[in-house]
Amino acid sequence: MSLPHAILTALLEKPSSGLELTRRFDRSIGYFWSATHQQIYRELGKLEQAGQIRALPSQQPSRGQKKEYEVLPAGRESLSAWVARSEDPKQIRDPLLLRMRAAAVVGAPGLDAELRRHLGLHRRQLAEYLEIEKRDFPPERNSDEDRLRHLVLRGGIDLENFWIGWLTRALTPGGDRMPDPPGHGDGRRRSAGRPGE
């Protein structure tokens, strides 16, 4: 997903100012797409120039007044075309996974503390998602639109559960101790080649 499509989606759900969009990205939208205040304002300007959104007329003088935006027909068409487009899944590019691979080569002093920190972060994120689910998706909210929104949130919940399970397994083998560098402490140096070579 790209940020312009996330913004168009959010504005079709509810016309908003840039500040309101930032707050929504920090809360509910953040479980599937994050963006900074500056990124959101930059994209709002581009979407307005492209004729996909417009600022709603204000009842008060514009000086210091928050501009609220709504989606124009061209923006809805652009979003509909994007929804229908074919796109392959993105590969996971998480630095923590690469650091785990590097730890297999050079050892992992201190990495277990970082794994514990990540585990705590994912547990907190899961708790937040479960609160959103409880608040926003009671059993009586069962329209097709609610079902799709709930499925997006469930994707976030399932992903947090995956990371919690993976990190727990990463911290379990051999207790809390991460492996020493190859050859460390046994008087031998292993080959620098692939495992088994």
PDB file of C-alpha atoms in Angstrom:
ATOM      1  CA  MET A   1       0.000   0.000   0.000  1.00  0.00           C
ATOM      2  CA  SER A   2       1.155   3.544  -0.654  1.00  0.00           C
ATOM      3  CA  LEU A   3       0.538   6.525   1.560  1.00  0.00           C
ATOM      4  CA  PRO A   4      -1.712   8.354  -0.965  1.00  0.00           C
ATOM      5  CA  HIS A   5      -4.045   5.340  -1.043  1.00  0.00           C
ATOM      6  CA  ALA A   6      -4.099   5.182   2.757  1.00  0.00           C
ATOM      7  CA  ILE A   7      -5.000   8.889   2.891  1.00  0.00           C
ATOM      8  CA  LEU A   8      -7.722   8.532   0.245  1.00  0.00           C
ATOM      9  CA  THR A   9      -9.185   5.593   2.181  1.00  0.00           C
ATOM     10  CA  ALA A  10      -9.159   7.561   5.435  1.00  0.00           C
ATOM     11  CA  LEU A  11     -10.763  10.640   3.830  1.00  0.00           C
ATOM     12  CA  LEU A  12     -13.504   8.554   2.200  1.00  0.00           C
ATOM     13  CA  GLU A  13     -14.272   7.112   5.608  1.00  0.00           C
ATOM     14  CA  LYS A  14     -14.416  10.638   7.084  1.00  0.00           C
ATOM     15  CA  PRO A  15     -13.390  14.065   5.735  1.00  0.00           C
ATOM     16  CA  SER A  16     -10.559  15.257   7.987  1.00  0.00           C
ATOM     17  CA  SER A  17      -7.904  17.882   8.486  1.00  0.00           C
ATOM     18  CA  GLY A  18      -4.210  17.016   8.271  1.00  0.00           C
ATOM     19  CA  LEU A  19      -3.995  17.056  12.074  1.00  0.00           C
ATOM     20  CA  GLU A  20      -6.992  14.734  12.418  1.00  0.00           C
ATOM     21  CA  LEU A  21      -5.463  12.392   9.836  1.00  0.00           C
ATOM     22  CA  THR A  22      -2.203  12.328  11.809  1.00  0.00           C
ATOM     23  CA  ARG A  23      -4.126  11.364  14.954  1.00  0.00           C
ATOM     24  CA  ARG A  24      -5.996   8.647  13.076  1.00  0.00           C
ATOM     25  CA  PHE A  25      -2.723   7.303  11.657  1.00  0.00           C
ATOM     26  CA  ASP A  26      -1.327   7.225  15.200  1.00  0.00           C
ATOM     27  CA  ARG A  27      -4.325   5.198  16.337  1.00  0.00           C
ATOM     28  CA  SER A  28      -6.546   2.968  14.203  1.00  0.00           C
ATOM     29  CA  ILE A  29      -4.905   3.408  10.772  1.00  0.00           C
ATOM     30  CA  GLY A  30      -1.494   2.752  12.304  1.00  0.00           C
ATOM     31  CA  TYR A  31      -2.176  -0.957  12.602  1.00  0.00           C
ATOM     32  CA  PHE A  32      -1.809  -1.332   8.852  1.00  0.00           C
ATOM     33  CA  TRP A  33       0.042   1.798   7.671  1.00  0.00           C
ATOM     34  CA  SER A  34       2.106   4.385   9.526  1.00  0.00           C
ATOM     35  CA  ALA A  35       3.114   7.896   8.461  1.00  0.00           C
ATOM     36  CA  THR A  36       4.577  11.013  10.017  1.00  0.00           C
ATOM     37  CA  HIS A  37       2.851  14.394  10.260  1.00  0.00           C
ATOM     38  CA  GLN A  38       5.148  15.800   7.540  1.00  0.00           C
ATOM     39  CA  GLN A  39       4.538  12.862   5.167  1.00  0.00           C
ATOM     40  CA  ILE A  40       0.769  13.239   5.513  1.00  0.00           C
ATOM     41  CA  TYR A  41       0.819  16.994   4.804  1.00  0.00           C
ATOM     42  CA  ARG A  42       3.134  16.521   1.825  1.00  0.00           C
ATOM     43  CA  GLU A  43       0.811  13.877   0.319  1.00  0.00           C
ATOM     44  CA  LEU A  44      -2.284  16.013   0.976  1.00  0.00           C
ATOM     45  CA  GLY A  45      -0.687  18.773  -1.108  1.00  0.00           C
ATOM     46  CA  LYS A  46       0.123  16.354  -3.942  1.00  0.00           C
ATOM     47  CA  LEU A  47      -3.368  14.837  -3.931  1.00  0.00           C
ATOM     48  CA  GLU A  48      -4.931  18.312  -3.989  1.00  0.00           C
ATOM     49  CA  GLN A  49      -2.720  19.380  -6.912  1.00  0.00           C
ATOM     50  CA  ALA A  50      -3.669  16.178  -8.758  1.00  0.00           C
ATOM     51  CA  GLY A  51      -7.379  17.020  -8.376  1.00  0.00           C
ATOM     52  CA  GLN A  52      -8.098  13.940  -6.238  1.00  0.00           C
ATOM     53  CA  ILE A  53      -9.045  15.800  -3.047  1.00  0.00           C
ATOM     54  CA  ARG A  54     -10.146  19.329  -2.160  1.00  0.00           C
ATOM     55  CA  ALA A  55     -10.257  21.467   0.955  1.00  0.00           C
ATOM     56  CA  LEU A  56     -13.812  21.937   2.180  1.00  0.00           C
ATOM     57  CA  PRO A  57     -15.062  25.533   2.294  1.00  0.00           C
ATOM     58  CA  SER A  58     -14.653  26.984   5.783  1.00  0.00           C
ATOM     59  CA  GLN A  59     -17.385  28.915   7.606  1.00  0.00           C
ATOM     60  CA  GLN A  60     -14.738  30.989   9.424  1.00  0.00           C
ATOM     61  CA  PRO A  61     -11.776  33.099   8.254  1.00  0.00           C
ATOM     62  CA  SER A  62      -9.040  30.809   6.927  1.00  0.00           C
ATOM     63  CA  ARG A  63      -6.193  32.341   8.946  1.00  0.00           C
ATOM     64  CA  GLY A  64      -5.144  29.715  11.500  1.00  0.00           C
ATOM     65  CA  GLN A  65      -8.136  27.558  10.562  1.00  0.00           C
ATOM     66  CA  LYS A  66      -7.607  23.827   9.999  1.00  0.00           C
ATOM     67  CA  LYS A  67      -8.380  22.796   6.417  1.00  0.00           C
ATOM     68  CA  GLU A  68     -10.633  19.748   6.137  1.00  0.00           C
ATOM     69  CA  TYR A  69     -10.282  17.636   3.003  1.00  0.00           C
ATOM     70  CA  GLU A  70     -12.715  15.470   1.078  1.00  0.00           C
ATOM     71  CA  VAL A  71     -12.140  13.068  -1.805  1.00  0.00           C
ATOM     72  CA  LEU A  72     -13.192  14.112  -5.313  1.00  0.00           C
ATOM     73  CA  PRO A  73     -14.463  11.658  -7.995  1.00  0.00           C
ATOM     74  CA  ALA A  74     -10.958  11.407  -9.514  1.00  0.00           C
ATOM     75  CA  GLY A  75      -9.584  10.335  -6.137  1.00  0.00           C
ATOM     76  CA  ARG A  76     -12.281   7.685  -5.693  1.00  0.00           C
ATOM     77  CA  GLU A  77     -11.579   6.358  -9.210  1.00  0.00           C
ATOM     78  CA  SER A  78      -7.839   6.233  -8.494  1.00  0.00           C
ATOM     79  CA  LEU A  79      -8.434   4.318  -5.243  1.00  0.00           C
ATOM     80  CA  SER A  80     -10.896   1.907  -6.910  1.00  0.00           C
ATOM     81  CA  ALA A  81      -8.374   1.167  -9.686  1.00  0.00           C
ATOM     82  CA  TRP A  82      -5.661   0.541  -7.100  1.00  0.00           C
ATOM     83  CA  VAL A  83      -7.908  -1.813  -5.099  1.00  0.00           C
ATOM     84  CA  ALA A  84      -8.574  -3.880  -8.247  1.00  0.00           C
ATOM     85  CA  ARG A  85      -4.899  -4.014  -9.290  1.00  0.00           C
ATOM     86  CA  SER A  86      -2.859  -7.202  -8.965  1.00  0.00           C
ATOM     87  CA  GLU A  87       0.131  -6.959  -6.602  1.00  0.00           C
ATOM     88  CA  ASP A  88       2.484  -9.619  -5.247  1.00  0.00           C
ATOM     89  CA  PRO A  89       3.133  -9.935  -1.494  1.00  0.00           C
ATOM     90  CA  LYS A  90       6.062  -7.902  -0.195  1.00  0.00           C
ATOM     91  CA  GLN A  91       9.063  -9.733   1.219  1.00  0.00           C
ATOM     92  CA  ILE A  92       9.779  -9.231   4.908  1.00  0.00           C
ATOM     93  CA  ARG A  93      12.810  -6.967   5.352  1.00  0.00           C
ATOM     94  CA  ASP A  94      13.246  -6.758   9.099  1.00  0.00           C
ATOM     95  CA  PRO A  95      16.687  -5.755  10.440  1.00  0.00           C
ATOM     96  CA  LEU A  96      16.185  -8.020  13.460  1.00  0.00           C
ATOM     97  CA  LEU A  97      16.097 -11.104  11.216  1.00  0.00           C
ATOM     98  CA  LEU A  98      19.339 -10.039   9.539  1.00  0.00           C
ATOM     99  CA  ARG A  99      20.927  -9.419  12.948  1.00  0.00           C
ATOM    100  CA  MET A 100      19.934 -12.956  13.999  1.00  0.00           C
ATOM    101  CA  ARG A 101      21.640 -14.303  10.870  1.00  0.00           C
ATOM    102  CA  ALA A 102      24.751 -12.216  11.644  1.00  0.00           C
ATOM    103  CA  ALA A 103      24.712 -13.504  15.227  1.00  0.00           C
ATOM    104  CA  ALA A 104      25.104 -17.037  13.872  1.00  0.00           C
ATOM    105  CA  VAL A 105      28.452 -15.909  12.408  1.00  0.00           C
ATOM    106  CA  VAL A 106      29.880 -13.534  15.019  1.00  0.00           C
ATOM    107  CA  GLY A 107      28.016 -14.528  18.183  1.00  0.00           C
ATOM    108  CA  ALA A 108      25.338 -12.629  19.978  1.00  0.00           C
ATOM    109  CA  PRO A 109      26.503 -10.855  23.131  1.00  0.00           C
ATOM    110  CA  GLY A 110      23.648  -8.615  24.225  1.00  0.00           C
ATOM    111  CA  LEU A 111      21.252  -9.730  21.504  1.00  0.00           C
ATOM    112  CA  ASP A 112      19.021 -11.536  24.000  1.00  0.00           C
ATOM    113  CA  ALA A 113      18.286  -8.193  25.708  1.00  0.00           C
ATOM    114  CA  GLU A 114      17.208  -6.738  22.356  1.00  0.00           C
ATOM    115  CA  LEU A 115      15.009  -9.774  21.693  1.00  0.00           C
ATOM    116  CA  ARG A 116      13.355  -9.275  25.093  1.00  0.00           C
ATOM    117  CA  ARG A 117      12.809  -5.599  24.305  1.00  0.00           C
ATOM    118  CA  HIS A 118      11.138  -6.502  20.988  1.00  0.00           C
ATOM    119  CA  LEU A 119       9.018  -9.103  22.762  1.00  0.00           C
ATOM    120  CA  GLY A 120       7.774  -6.438  25.186  1.00  0.00           C
ATOM    121  CA  LEU A 121       6.992  -4.051  22.317  1.00  0.00           C
ATOM    122  CA  HIS A 122       4.991  -6.697  20.447  1.00  0.00           C
ATOM    123  CA  ARG A 123       3.098  -7.660  23.608  1.00  0.00           C
ATOM    124  CA  ARG A 124       2.138  -4.013  24.170  1.00  0.00           C
ATOM    125  CA  GLN A 125       1.082  -3.622  20.522  1.00  0.00           C
ATOM    126  CA  LEU A 126      -1.038  -6.770  20.741  1.00  0.00           C
ATOM    127  CA  ALA A 127      -2.764  -5.457  23.872  1.00  0.00           C
ATOM    128  CA  GLU A 128      -3.528  -2.186  22.050  1.00  0.00           C
ATOM    129  CA  TYR A 129      -4.972  -4.023  19.027  1.00  0.00           C
ATOM    130  CA  LEU A 130      -7.147  -6.181  21.266  1.00  0.00           C
ATOM    131  CA  GLU A 131      -8.489  -3.029  22.943  1.00  0.00           C
ATOM    132  CA  ILE A 132      -9.303  -1.553  19.514  1.00  0.00           C
ATOM    133  CA  GLU A 133     -11.054  -4.801  18.560  1.00  0.00           C
ATOM    134  CA  LYS A 134     -13.110  -4.782  21.753  1.00  0.00           C
ATOM    135  CA  ARG A 135     -14.033  -1.102  21.315  1.00  0.00           C
ATOM    136  CA  ASP A 136     -14.675  -0.958  17.555  1.00  0.00           C
ATOM    137  CA  PHE A 137     -15.959  -4.423  16.612  1.00  0.00           C
ATOM    138  CA  PRO A 138     -18.697  -5.658  18.944  1.00  0.00           C
ATOM    139  CA  PRO A 139     -20.653  -8.688  17.633  1.00  0.00           C
ATOM    140  CA  GLU A 140     -23.518  -6.523  16.333  1.00  0.00           C
ATOM    141  CA  ARG A 141     -21.163  -4.730  13.894  1.00  0.00           C
ATOM    142  CA  ASN A 142     -21.347  -7.302  11.136  1.00  0.00           C
ATOM    143  CA  SER A 143     -21.845  -5.411   7.873  1.00  0.00           C
ATOM    144  CA  ASP A 144     -19.582  -6.243   4.922  1.00  0.00           C
ATOM    145  CA  GLU A 145     -17.682  -2.995   5.489  1.00  0.00           C
ATOM    146  CA  ASP A 146     -17.170  -3.774   9.184  1.00  0.00           C
ATOM    147  CA  ARG A 147     -16.065  -7.306   8.338  1.00  0.00           C
ATOM    148  CA  LEU A 148     -13.356  -6.017   5.973  1.00  0.00           C
ATOM    149  CA  ARG A 149     -12.123  -3.451   8.522  1.00  0.00           C
ATOM    150  CA  HIS A 150     -12.107  -6.125  11.222  1.00  0.00           C
ATOM    151  CA  LEU A 151     -10.116  -8.482   8.990  1.00  0.00           C
ATOM    152  CA  VAL A 152      -7.430  -5.811   8.588  1.00  0.00           C
ATOM    153  CA  LEU A 153      -7.210  -5.470  12.366  1.00  0.00           C
ATOM    154  CA  ARG A 154      -7.167  -9.267  12.767  1.00  0.00           C
ATOM    155  CA  GLY A 155      -4.209  -9.322  10.365  1.00  0.00           C
ATOM    156  CA  GLY A 156      -2.368  -6.987  12.748  1.00  0.00           C
ATOM    157  CA  ILE A 157      -3.350  -9.135  15.744  1.00  0.00           C
ATOM    158  CA  ASP A 158      -2.191 -12.324  14.011  1.00  0.00           C
ATOM    159  CA  LEU A 159       1.101 -10.686  13.019  1.00  0.00           C
ATOM    160  CA  GLU A 160       1.776  -9.597  16.616  1.00  0.00           C
ATOM    161  CA  ASN A 161       0.975 -13.139  17.793  1.00  0.00           C
ATOM    162  CA  PHE A 162       3.459 -14.464  15.209  1.00  0.00           C
ATOM    163  CA  TRP A 163       6.247 -12.168  16.469  1.00  0.00           C
ATOM    164  CA  ILE A 164       5.501 -12.980  20.112  1.00  0.00           C
ATOM    165  CA  GLY A 165       5.694 -16.725  19.359  1.00  0.00           C
ATOM    166  CA  TRP A 166       8.861 -16.355  17.253  1.00  0.00           C
ATOM    167  CA  LEU A 167      10.665 -14.191  19.810  1.00  0.00           C
ATOM    168  CA  THR A 168       9.654 -16.542  22.617  1.00  0.00           C
ATOM    169  CA  ARG A 169      11.162 -19.462  20.667  1.00  0.00           C
ATOM    170  CA  ALA A 170      14.283 -17.423  19.888  1.00  0.00           C
ATOM    171  CA  LEU A 171      14.804 -16.850  23.614  1.00  0.00           C
ATOM    172  CA  THR A 172      14.040 -20.441  24.677  1.00  0.00           C
ATOM    173  CA  PRO A 173      16.778 -22.768  23.277  1.00  0.00           C
ATOM    174  CA  GLY A 174      19.614 -23.138  25.781  1.00  0.00           C
ATOM    175  CA  GLY A 175      17.810 -20.972  28.309  1.00  0.00           C
ATOM    176  CA  ASP A 176      18.427 -17.239  28.154  1.00  0.00           C
ATOM    177  CA  ARG A 177      21.949 -17.546  26.744  1.00  0.00           C
ATOM    178  CA  MET A 178      22.576 -16.740  23.085  1.00  0.00           C
ATOM    179  CA  PRO A 179      25.292 -18.697  21.216  1.00  0.00           C
ATOM    180  CA  ASP A 180      28.990 -17.790  21.439  1.00  0.00           C
ATOM    181  CA  PRO A 181      30.901 -16.985  18.253  1.00  0.00           C
ATOM    182  CA  PRO A 182      32.000 -20.076  16.263  1.00  0.00           C
ATOM    183  CA  GLY A 183      35.159 -21.596  17.756  1.00  0.00           C
ATOM    184  CA  HIS A 184      34.849 -19.565  20.960  1.00  0.00           C
ATOM    185  CA  GLY A 185      35.756 -21.508  24.086  1.00  0.00           C
ATOM    186  CA  ASP A 186      36.332 -24.927  22.494  1.00  0.00           C
ATOM    187  CA  GLY A 187      39.883 -24.390  21.245  1.00  0.00           C
ATOM    188  CA  ARG A 188      38.846 -24.969  17.630  1.00  0.00           C
ATOM    189  CA  ARG A 189      38.010 -22.683  14.725  1.00  0.00           C
ATOM    190  CA  ARG A 190      35.199 -23.768  12.463  1.00  0.00           C
ATOM    191  CA  SER A 191      35.321 -23.210   8.730  1.00  0.00           C
ATOM    192  CA  ALA A 192      33.991 -19.891   7.479  1.00  0.00           C
ATOM    193  CA  GLY A 193      32.052 -21.749   4.758  1.00  0.00           C
ATOM    194  CA  ARG A 194      28.426 -22.804   4.761  1.00  0.00           C
ATOM    195  CA  PRO A 195      27.064 -25.068   7.519  1.00  0.00           C
ATOM    196  CA  GLY A 196      28.246 -28.604   6.875  1.00  0.00           C
ATOM    197  CA  GLU A 197      31.271 -27.542   4.822  1.00  0.00           C
TER     198      GLU A 197
END
